Amino acid sequence: VVALDRSGSMAGDEIEHARRALCDVVDRLGPHDSFGLVSFDDVVEVTVPAGPVTDRAAIKRAIRSVDARNMTDLGAGLLKALEEAQPAPKSKKK
């Protein structure tokens, strides 16, 4: 899971380079790999829920939709990314 700062300081080339780098990462992942993206400024959003890379095009569309804006709440962004990275609880077999 990637935590992406989308605060105002990322405007311009910075956010474009970050989006391009994330799309490159997605292109290198296989169908058994997992990926997730948490975007944050003063608001934290799960842009791509953590899970298998089954639809690269949809993941890259979501990455490209992230724009720079507002102030930074780094702590909240990192906490949400850590939550997303936790494995889903396994169901108990009866």
Short mmCIF file of C-alpha atoms in Angstrom, two decimals:
data_model
loop_
_atom_site.label_atom_id
_atom_site.label_comp_id
_atom_site.label_asym_id
_atom_site.label_seq_id
_atom_site.Cartn_x
_atom_site.Cartn_y
_atom_site.Cartn_z
CA VAL A 1 0.00 0.00 0.00
CA VAL A 2 1.33 3.40 -1.02
CA ALA A 3 0.58 6.59 0.92
CA LEU A 4 0.62 9.47 -1.60
CA ASP A 5 0.90 13.07 -0.44
CA ARG A 6 -1.43 15.09 -2.63
CA SER A 7 -1.08 18.36 -0.73
CA GLY A 8 -0.58 21.68 -2.49
CA SER A 9 3.21 21.32 -2.32
CA MET A 10 2.86 18.42 -4.79
CA ALA A 11 1.27 20.62 -7.50
CA GLY A 12 2.75 20.57 -10.99
CA ASP A 13 5.59 18.25 -11.93
CA GLU A 14 5.75 16.61 -8.49
CA ILE A 15 2.27 15.06 -8.63
CA GLU A 16 2.74 14.14 -12.29
CA HIS A 17 6.01 12.33 -11.53
CA ALA A 18 4.39 10.52 -8.60
CA ARG A 19 1.42 9.40 -10.74
CA ARG A 20 3.74 8.22 -13.50
CA ALA A 21 5.92 6.28 -11.04
CA LEU A 22 2.87 4.59 -9.49
CA CYS A 23 1.56 3.58 -12.92
CA ASP A 24 4.99 2.10 -13.69
CA VAL A 25 4.83 0.09 -10.45
CA VAL A 26 1.37 -1.22 -11.36
CA ASP A 27 2.68 -2.28 -14.80
CA ARG A 28 5.35 -4.38 -13.08
CA LEU A 29 3.01 -6.21 -10.71
CA GLY A 30 1.56 -9.61 -11.48
CA PRO A 31 -2.00 -10.86 -10.95
CA HIS A 32 -0.96 -12.49 -7.65
CA ASP A 33 0.53 -9.25 -6.30
CA SER A 34 -1.44 -6.77 -4.22
CA PHE A 35 -1.57 -2.99 -4.50
CA GLY A 36 -3.36 -0.23 -2.67
CA LEU A 37 -3.24 3.56 -2.69
CA VAL A 38 -4.11 5.97 0.09
CA SER A 39 -4.10 9.64 -0.98
CA PHE A 40 -3.92 12.37 1.62
CA ASP A 41 -3.79 16.08 2.12
CA ASP A 42 -5.92 17.36 5.02
CA VAL A 43 -8.41 14.65 3.94
CA VAL A 44 -7.47 10.97 3.70
CA GLU A 45 -9.01 8.75 1.00
CA VAL A 46 -8.50 5.17 -0.05
CA THR A 47 -8.04 5.78 -3.78
CA VAL A 48 -7.38 2.11 -4.58
CA PRO A 49 -8.42 -0.44 -1.95
CA ALA A 50 -5.64 -2.92 -1.18
CA GLY A 51 -6.07 -6.11 -3.12
CA PRO A 52 -4.94 -8.20 -6.06
CA VAL A 53 -3.91 -6.46 -9.27
CA THR A 54 -6.70 -7.77 -11.49
CA ASP A 55 -7.65 -4.62 -13.43
CA ARG A 56 -4.55 -2.57 -14.20
CA ALA A 57 -6.45 -0.05 -16.33
CA ALA A 58 -8.88 0.77 -13.48
CA ILE A 59 -6.03 1.10 -10.98
CA LYS A 60 -4.12 3.44 -13.30
CA ARG A 61 -7.25 5.54 -13.92
CA ALA A 62 -7.64 5.94 -10.17
CA ILE A 63 -3.96 6.92 -9.83
CA ARG A 64 -4.27 9.49 -12.62
CA SER A 65 -7.32 11.02 -10.91
CA VAL A 66 -5.27 12.17 -7.91
CA ASP A 67 -4.63 15.93 -7.99
CA ALA A 68 -2.67 18.15 -5.62
CA ARG A 69 -4.74 20.26 -3.21
CA ASN A 70 -4.94 21.65 0.34
CA MET A 71 -2.65 21.17 3.36
CA THR A 72 -0.86 18.04 4.63
CA ASP A 73 -1.89 15.68 7.43
CA LEU A 74 0.96 13.18 7.12
CA GLY A 75 0.07 11.26 10.27
CA ALA A 76 -3.50 10.54 9.19
CA GLY A 77 -2.33 9.47 5.72
CA LEU A 78 0.22 7.02 7.08
CA LEU A 79 -2.21 5.58 9.64
CA LYS A 80 -4.81 4.92 6.93
CA ALA A 81 -2.17 3.28 4.71
CA LEU A 82 -1.17 1.00 7.59
CA GLU A 83 -4.83 0.06 8.14
CA GLU A 84 -5.21 -0.74 4.41
CA ALA A 85 -2.07 -2.88 4.45
CA GLN A 86 -3.38 -5.17 7.19
CA PRO A 87 -4.48 -8.55 5.90
CA ALA A 88 -8.21 -9.18 5.90
CA PRO A 89 -9.36 -11.41 8.76
CA LYS A 90 -9.71 -15.03 7.73
CA SER A 91 -13.13 -16.55 8.16
CA LYS A 92 -13.38 -19.49 10.50
CA LYS A 93 -14.30 -22.82 8.95
CA LYS A 94 -17.10 -24.73 10.60
#
